[in-house]
Coordinates of C-alpha atoms and ligand atoms in Angstrom, one line a residue:
X1 CA 21.2 14.3 32.1
X2 CA 18.7 15.2 34.7
X3 CA 20.1 15.4 38.2
X4 CA 18.0 13.1 40.8
X5 CA 18.8 15.1 43.8
X6 CA 17.3 18.1 42.1
X7 CA 14.2 16.5 41.2
X8 CA 13.8 14.9 44.6
X9 CA 14.5 18.3 46.3
X10 CA 12.0 20.3 43.7
X11 CA 9.3 17.5 44.4
X12 CA 9.7 18.0 48.2
X13 CA 9.6 21.8 48.1
X14 CA 6.7 21.6 46.0
X15 CA 4.4 19.0 47.8
X16 CA 6.3 18.4 51.3
X17 CA 6.7 14.9 50.9
X18 CA 9.4 12.4 49.9
X19 CA 8.7 11.0 46.2
X20 CA 9.7 7.7 44.7
X21 CA 11.6 8.4 41.6
X22 CA 11.5 6.4 38.5
X23 CA 13.1 7.0 35.1
X24 CA 12.2 5.4 31.3
X25 CA 14.2 6.2 28.4
X26 CA 13.7 7.4 24.9
X27 CA 14.9 5.2 22.1
X28 CA 16.8 5.0 18.5
X29 CA 16.3 2.8 16.1
X30 CA 19.0 1.4 14.3
X31 CA 17.1 -0.2 11.2
X32 CA 13.2 -1.5 10.9
X33 CA 11.2 1.6 10.2
X34 CA 7.5 1.6 9.6
X35 CA 7.8 -2.4 10.2
X36 CA 6.2 -2.6 13.8
X37 CA 2.8 -2.0 12.7
X38 CA 3.4 -4.4 9.9
X39 CA 4.2 -7.2 12.7
X40 CA 7.8 -7.2 11.5
X41 CA 11.5 -6.7 12.6
X42 CA 12.8 -3.7 14.4
X43 CA 16.1 -3.0 15.9
X44 CA 15.7 -0.2 18.6
X45 CA 18.0 0.5 21.6
X46 CA 17.1 2.7 24.5
X47 CA 19.3 5.6 25.1
X48 CA 20.6 8.0 27.8
X49 CA 18.1 10.5 27.5
X50 CA 14.9 9.8 29.6
X51 CA 11.8 11.0 31.2
X52 CA 11.6 10.9 35.1
X53 CA 8.8 11.0 37.3
X54 CA 8.8 11.7 41.1
X55 CA 5.5 10.4 42.6
X56 CA 3.9 10.4 46.0
X57 CA 0.4 9.9 47.4
X58 CA -1.8 13.1 47.3
X59 CA -3.1 14.5 50.5
X60 CA -6.6 14.8 49.0
X61 CA -8.7 13.1 46.5
X62 CA -7.2 15.3 43.6
X63 CA -3.9 14.5 41.7
X64 CA -1.6 17.2 41.2
X65 CA 0.9 17.1 38.6
X66 CA 3.9 19.3 37.5
X67 CA 6.0 19.3 34.4
X68 CA 9.1 20.9 34.9
X69 CA 9.9 21.0 31.3
X70 CA 6.6 23.0 30.1
X71 CA 6.7 25.0 33.6
X72 CA 3.1 24.0 34.0
X73 CA 0.9 22.2 36.3
X74 CA -2.7 20.8 36.4
X75 CA -4.9 18.9 38.7
X76 CA -7.0 15.8 37.8
X77 CA -9.7 13.9 39.2
X78 CA -9.1 10.2 38.6
X79 CA -12.6 8.9 39.4
X80 CA -13.5 10.2 36.0
X81 CA -10.5 10.4 33.8
X82 CA -11.1 12.8 31.0
X83 CA -8.9 14.4 28.6
X84 CA -6.7 17.4 29.7
X85 CA -6.3 20.7 28.0
X86 CA -2.6 20.3 29.3
X87 CA -1.5 18.2 26.5
X88 CA 1.3 16.7 28.2
X89 CA -1.1 15.4 31.2
X90 CA -3.0 13.3 28.8
X91 CA -0.1 11.0 28.3
X92 CA -0.4 10.2 32.3
X93 CA -4.0 10.3 32.0
X94 CA -4.0 7.5 29.3
X95 CA -1.9 5.4 31.4
X96 CA -4.0 5.6 34.7
X97 CA -6.9 4.9 32.5
X98 CA -5.4 1.7 31.1
X99 CA -4.6 0.4 34.8
X100 CA -8.2 1.2 35.8
X101 CA -9.7 -0.6 33.0
X102 CA -7.5 -3.7 34.2
X103 CA -9.5 -3.1 37.5
X104 CA -7.0 -1.3 39.6
X105 CA -7.9 1.5 41.8
X106 CA -5.4 4.4 41.0
X107 CA -5.5 6.6 44.2
X108 CA -4.7 10.5 43.6
X109 CA -1.1 11.1 43.4
X110 CA 1.2 14.0 43.2
X111 CA 3.9 13.9 40.6
X112 CA 6.5 16.2 39.0
X113 CA 7.7 15.1 35.3
X114 CA 11.3 16.0 33.8
X115 CA 13.0 14.7 30.6
X116 CA 15.7 15.3 28.5
X117 CA 14.4 13.4 25.6
X118 CA 14.3 16.0 22.8
X119 CA 10.5 16.5 22.0
X120 CA 9.0 15.8 18.5
X121 CA 12.4 14.8 17.1
X122 CA 11.7 11.0 16.6
X123 CA 13.5 9.7 19.8
X124 CA 9.9 9.2 21.4
X125 CA 9.6 11.7 24.1
X126 CA 5.9 10.4 24.4
X127 CA 6.8 6.8 24.9
X128 CA 9.5 7.7 27.5
X129 CA 6.7 9.8 29.6
X130 CA 4.0 7.2 29.1
X131 CA 6.6 4.4 29.9
X132 CA 7.8 6.0 33.0
X133 CA 4.4 6.3 34.5
X134 CA 3.3 2.7 33.7
X135 CA 6.5 1.6 35.4
X136 CA 5.8 4.0 38.6
X137 CA 2.2 3.1 38.8
X138 CA 3.1 -0.6 38.5
X139 CA 5.5 -0.4 41.2
X140 CA 4.0 2.2 43.6
X141 CA 0.5 -0.1 43.3
X142 CA 2.1 -3.1 44.0
X143 CA 1.3 -4.6 41.1
X144 CA 3.2 -7.2 39.1
X145 CA 3.0 -6.8 35.3
X146 CA 6.0 -7.7 33.5
X147 CA 7.9 -5.3 31.0
X148 CA 6.3 -6.8 27.9
X149 CA 2.6 -6.5 29.5
X150 CA 3.5 -2.9 30.4
X151 CA 4.6 -2.3 27.0
X152 CA 1.5 -3.5 25.5
X153 CA -0.6 -1.4 27.9
X154 CA 1.3 1.9 26.9
X155 CA 0.7 1.1 23.3
X156 CA -3.2 0.8 24.1
X157 CA -2.7 3.9 26.1
X158 CA -1.2 6.0 23.0
X159 CA -3.8 4.3 20.6
X160 CA -6.8 4.9 22.5
X161 CA -6.2 8.1 24.6
X162 CA -3.9 9.9 22.2
X163 CA -5.3 8.6 19.3
X164 CA -2.1 7.9 17.4
X165 CA -2.1 4.0 16.0
X166 CA 1.3 3.6 16.7
X167 CA 3.2 0.1 16.8
X168 CA 4.8 -1.3 19.9
X169 CA 8.5 -0.6 19.2
X170 CA 9.1 2.8 21.2
X171 CA 7.2 1.7 24.6
X172 CA 8.8 -2.0 24.1
X173 CA 12.2 -0.5 23.5
X174 CA 11.9 2.1 26.5
X175 CA 10.8 -0.8 29.0
X176 CA 13.1 -3.5 27.7
X177 CA 16.3 -1.9 26.6
X178 CA 19.7 -2.9 27.8
X179 CA 22.7 -0.9 28.1
X180 CA 25.3 -1.8 25.7
X181 CA 22.7 -3.5 23.5
X182 CA 20.3 -2.9 20.7
X183 CA 17.2 -5.2 21.0
X184 CA 15.7 -6.9 18.0
X185 CA 12.2 -7.3 18.3
X186 CA 9.7 -9.5 16.7
X187 CA 6.8 -7.3 16.6
X188 CA 4.2 -10.3 15.6
X189 CA 5.3 -12.6 18.8
X190 CA 6.9 -9.9 20.9
X191 CA 9.9 -12.2 21.2
X192 CA 13.1 -10.1 21.4
X193 CA 16.7 -10.9 21.2
X194 CA 19.3 -8.5 22.7
X195 CA 22.6 -7.8 20.3
X196 CA 25.7 -6.6 22.0
X197 CA 26.3 -3.2 20.1
X198 CA 30.0 -3.0 19.7
X199 CA 30.7 0.4 17.8
X200 CA 34.3 -0.3 17.6
X201 CA 35.3 3.5 17.7
X202 CA 32.1 4.7 16.2
X203 CA 29.2 6.8 17.7
X204 CA 25.7 6.9 17.2
X205 CA 24.8 10.5 16.3
X206 CA 21.3 11.9 15.5
X207 CA 20.9 14.8 13.1
X208 CA 17.8 17.2 13.9
X209 CA 16.4 18.6 10.8
X210 CA 14.5 21.0 13.0
X211 CA 11.4 20.5 10.9
X212 CA 8.2 18.4 11.3
X213 CA 5.9 18.7 8.4
X214 CA 2.4 18.8 9.2
X215 CA 1.6 15.7 6.8
X216 CA 3.2 13.2 9.1
X217 CA 0.4 12.2 11.2
X218 CA -2.0 11.8 8.1
X219 CA 0.6 9.9 6.1
X220 CA 1.3 7.7 8.7
X221 CA -2.3 6.5 8.6
X222 CA -2.4 6.5 5.1
X223 CA 0.7 4.4 5.1
X224 CA -1.1 1.9 7.5
X225 CA -4.1 1.7 5.4
X226 CA -2.2 1.1 2.0
X227 CA -0.3 -1.9 4.0
X228 CA -3.9 -3.3 4.8
X229 CA -4.8 -3.0 1.5
X230 CA -2.2 -5.0 0.1
X231 CA -2.5 -7.7 2.8
X232 CA -6.0 -7.9 1.8
X233 CA -5.4 -8.5 -1.9
X234 CA -3.1 -11.5 -0.7
X235 CA -5.1 -13.0 1.6
X236 CA -7.9 -13.6 -0.8
X237 CA -5.8 -15.8 -2.6
X238 CA -4.1 -17.6 0.8
X239 CA -5.9 -17.8 3.8
X240 CA -4.2 -17.0 7.0
X241 CA -2.4 -14.1 5.9
X242 CA -3.0 -11.5 8.5
X243 CA 0.0 -9.1 7.9
X244 CA 2.9 -8.2 5.5
X245 CA 5.1 -10.4 7.9
X246 CA 3.6 -13.5 6.5
X247 CA 4.4 -12.6 3.0
X248 CA 7.8 -12.9 1.2
X249 CA 8.9 -11.0 -1.7
X250 CA 8.1 -13.8 -4.2
X251 CA 4.8 -14.0 -3.2
X252 CA 4.1 -10.0 -3.2
X253 CA 5.6 -10.5 -7.0
X254 CA 3.3 -13.1 -8.0
X255 CA 0.3 -10.7 -7.5
X256 CA 1.7 -7.8 -8.8
X257 CA -0.5 -7.5 -11.6
X258 CA -3.4 -7.2 -9.1
X259 CA -1.8 -4.6 -7.3
X260 CA -1.9 -0.4 -7.6
X261 CA 1.7 0.3 -8.3
X262 CA 1.9 2.5 -5.2
X263 CA 0.5 0.1 -3.1
X264 CA 2.9 -2.4 -4.4
X265 CA 5.8 -0.3 -3.6
X266 CA 4.8 0.2 0.0
X267 CA 4.4 -3.5 0.6
X268 CA 7.8 -4.1 -1.0
X269 CA 9.5 -1.7 1.2
X270 CA 8.0 -3.2 4.0
X271 CA 9.1 -6.8 3.1
X272 CA 12.4 -5.6 2.3
X273 CA 13.2 -3.7 5.2
X274 CA 12.2 -6.6 7.5
X275 CA 15.0 -8.7 5.5
X276 CA 17.6 -5.7 6.3
X277 CA 16.6 -6.1 9.9
X278 CA 17.7 -9.7 9.8
X279 CA 20.7 -9.1 7.7
X280 CA 21.8 -6.1 9.9
X281 CA 21.8 -8.3 13.1
X282 CA 23.7 -10.9 11.3
X283 CA 26.4 -7.9 10.4
X284 CA 26.4 -7.0 13.7
X285 CA 27.0 -10.5 15.1
X286 CA 30.1 -10.5 12.6
X287 CA 31.3 -7.3 13.7
X288 CA 30.9 -5.8 10.2
X289 CA 29.6 -2.3 10.7
X290 CA 30.5 -1.3 7.2
X291 CA 27.7 -3.5 6.2
X292 CA 25.1 -2.3 8.9
X293 CA 26.0 1.3 7.5
X294 CA 25.2 -0.1 4.0
X295 CA 21.9 -1.5 4.9
X296 CA 20.9 1.9 6.9
X297 CA 21.6 3.5 3.4
X298 CA 19.3 0.8 1.7
X299 CA 16.6 1.7 4.5
X300 CA 17.0 5.4 3.5
X301 CA 16.6 4.7 0.1
X302 CA 13.6 2.8 0.4
X303 CA 11.8 5.0 2.9
X304 CA 12.5 8.0 0.4
X305 CA 11.7 6.3 -2.8
X306 CA 9.0 3.8 -2.1
X307 CA 7.6 4.2 1.0
X308 CA 7.8 8.0 0.2
X309 CA 7.9 9.3 4.0
X310 CA 11.2 11.4 3.8
X311 CA 11.4 14.9 3.2
X312 CA 14.0 17.6 1.4
X313 CA 15.5 18.2 4.8
X314 CA 16.2 14.3 5.5
X315 CA 17.3 13.5 2.2
X316 CA 19.7 16.5 2.2
X317 CA 21.1 15.2 5.5
X318 CA 21.3 11.8 4.2
X319 CA 23.2 12.9 0.8
X320 CA 25.7 15.2 3.0
X321 CA 26.2 12.0 5.1
X322 CA 26.8 9.9 2.2
X323 CA 29.8 12.3 0.9
X324 CA 31.7 11.6 4.4
X325 CA 33.8 8.6 4.4
X326 CA 33.7 8.5 8.2
X327 CA 29.9 8.2 8.3
X328 CA 29.2 4.5 7.8
X329 CA 25.6 4.8 7.6
X330 CA 22.8 7.3 8.0
X331 CA 19.0 7.0 7.5
X332 CA 16.1 9.2 8.4
X333 CA 14.7 7.5 11.5
X334 CA 11.1 7.6 13.0
X335 CA 7.7 8.4 11.3
X336 CA 9.2 10.7 8.8
X337 CA 8.5 13.9 7.3
X338 CA 10.9 15.6 9.7
X339 CA 12.8 14.7 12.7
X340 CA 16.3 13.2 12.7
X341 CA 18.4 10.9 10.9
X342 CA 20.6 8.3 12.7
X343 CA 24.1 8.2 11.6
X344 CA 26.8 5.8 12.6
X345 CA 29.9 8.0 12.8
X346 CA 33.6 7.3 13.3
X347 CA 34.6 9.0 16.6
X348 CA 37.6 10.4 15.3
X349 CA 37.1 13.7 13.7
X350 CA 33.5 13.9 14.9
X351 CA 34.0 17.7 15.7
X352 CA 35.1 18.7 12.3
X353 CA 32.5 16.7 10.4
X354 CA 29.6 18.2 12.3
X355 CA 30.9 21.6 11.9
X356 CA 31.0 21.0 7.9
X357 CA 27.7 19.4 8.1
X358 CA 26.0 22.1 10.0
X359 CA 27.2 24.8 7.9
X360 CA 26.1 23.0 4.6
X361 CA 22.7 22.4 6.2
X362 CA 22.4 25.8 7.4
X363 CA 23.5 27.5 4.0
X364 CA 20.9 25.2 2.1
X365 CA 17.8 25.4 4.6
X366 CA 18.6 28.5 6.8
X367 CA 17.9 26.0 10.0
X368 CA 20.4 25.7 12.5
X369 CA 21.1 21.9 12.8
X370 CA 21.3 20.3 16.2
X371 CA 22.7 17.2 16.7
X372 CA 22.5 14.7 20.0
X373 CA 25.2 12.0 20.6
X374 CA 23.6 9.0 22.2
X375 CA 24.7 6.0 24.0
X376 CA 22.4 2.9 24.9
X377 CA 21.2 2.7 28.4
X378 CA 18.7 0.4 30.4
X379 CA 15.2 0.2 30.1
X380 CA 13.0 2.0 32.7
X381 CA 14.3 1.6 36.1
X382 CA 13.5 2.9 39.7
X383 CA 16.0 5.1 41.3
Ligands
LIG1 P1 8.0 12.5 20.3 O1 8.4 11.9 18.7 O2 9.1 12.9 20.7 O3 7.6 11.3 21.0 P2 5.2 13.3 20.1 O4 4.6 14.3 19.6 O5 4.9 11.9 20.0 O6 6.6 13.5 20.0 O7 5.0 13.5 21.7 C1 5.5 14.8 22.3 C2 4.6 14.9 23.4 O8 4.7 14.3 24.6 C3 4.8 16.4 24.0 O9 3.9 17.5 23.2 C4 4.2 16.3 25.5 O10 2.8 16.3 25.5 C5 4.9 15.0 25.7 N1 6.0 15.2 26.4 C6 7.4 14.7 25.9 N2 8.0 15.2 26.6 C7 7.7 15.6 27.7 C8 8.2 16.2 29.0 N3 9.7 16.5 29.0 N4 7.6 16.9 29.8 C9 5.8 17.0 29.5 N5 5.5 16.3 28.6 C10 6.2 15.7 27.6
LIG2 MG1 5.9 9.8 20.0

């Protein structure tokens, strides 16, 4: 947890002015993986780990930004937004640039950034950072963009300035999440529905493989291309098909003979995963957490065998979880090739369970397994 007083004091000591303070959370995704860029369904929740930004006008034309976590600082000239050699600063610059492209002048500002979202573990520290910048600038500049519009703005920043062709889930959850709820987002219409997340004595526990295989970014783009290739085949036969969202399993199977088998499996996974999201919401409505857990396991199997974005470490954690009766469900979360698994775990006996899994994981991989227990929280806010 970030101490706001500490953040305020650090800012004032550094910049001799009183800042406004904003926060935007990281997220988990209960189910619906690799479906967002296929215009499908996802079920994320904002969490109690967040990025914080203290901000005040700069005294001169130069912006001065400090990252407390990287113990780093940089200056920026917002008249000509260019890529920075300070990697973290690009997440701020990209968002600034989007406001400018909408015709808004962004005056020079001082900022101090602090966050407790683990970086690169699949909890979307980058979306938390970009969302807090968007939320802060929207308020500070007296603009009135809504949370949906800001999510789209942040997605454009990530696509265009960072260069990752991500879907909209992460920033949407960071901006629109609600404490005590998961959010079922339809990535085609951007309509969403909040589902009370009544965990009935269970916790959301993330197990962090501690690895990030270098394949992650290239394979992400490959998967996008593979899904697009599948859409092209079907849209030749039926006009109006723009994404896998417009296709059901029956139609996909009717074209199987035209498909390369790998592309077929990728597309089948996406369509099945969309269906799993809807079925998970139904199970949540009925308070059937065991069913939610089974659907999470199904998601992992699909990601492992059909979409092929898992890795040895993630599969090991999923196997270890399957052996534990107090874990209702477990699956890899995020883009894949490393990062965390998300687990729905009975609270009772959690410490002993973690001890067992950590020991087994370390024996097999030599890596010390980290875990994060998270609870849901509200989307971006001002303090
Ligand atoms: P993730 O899965 O956590 O989103 P990314 O690689 O997409 O991982 O984004 C991580 C990057 O976001 C970091 O390398 C850094 O540039 C930026 N970032 C994340 N958290 C912070 C932070 N606390 N302070 C500064 N920059 C951060
Ligand atoms: Mg990210």
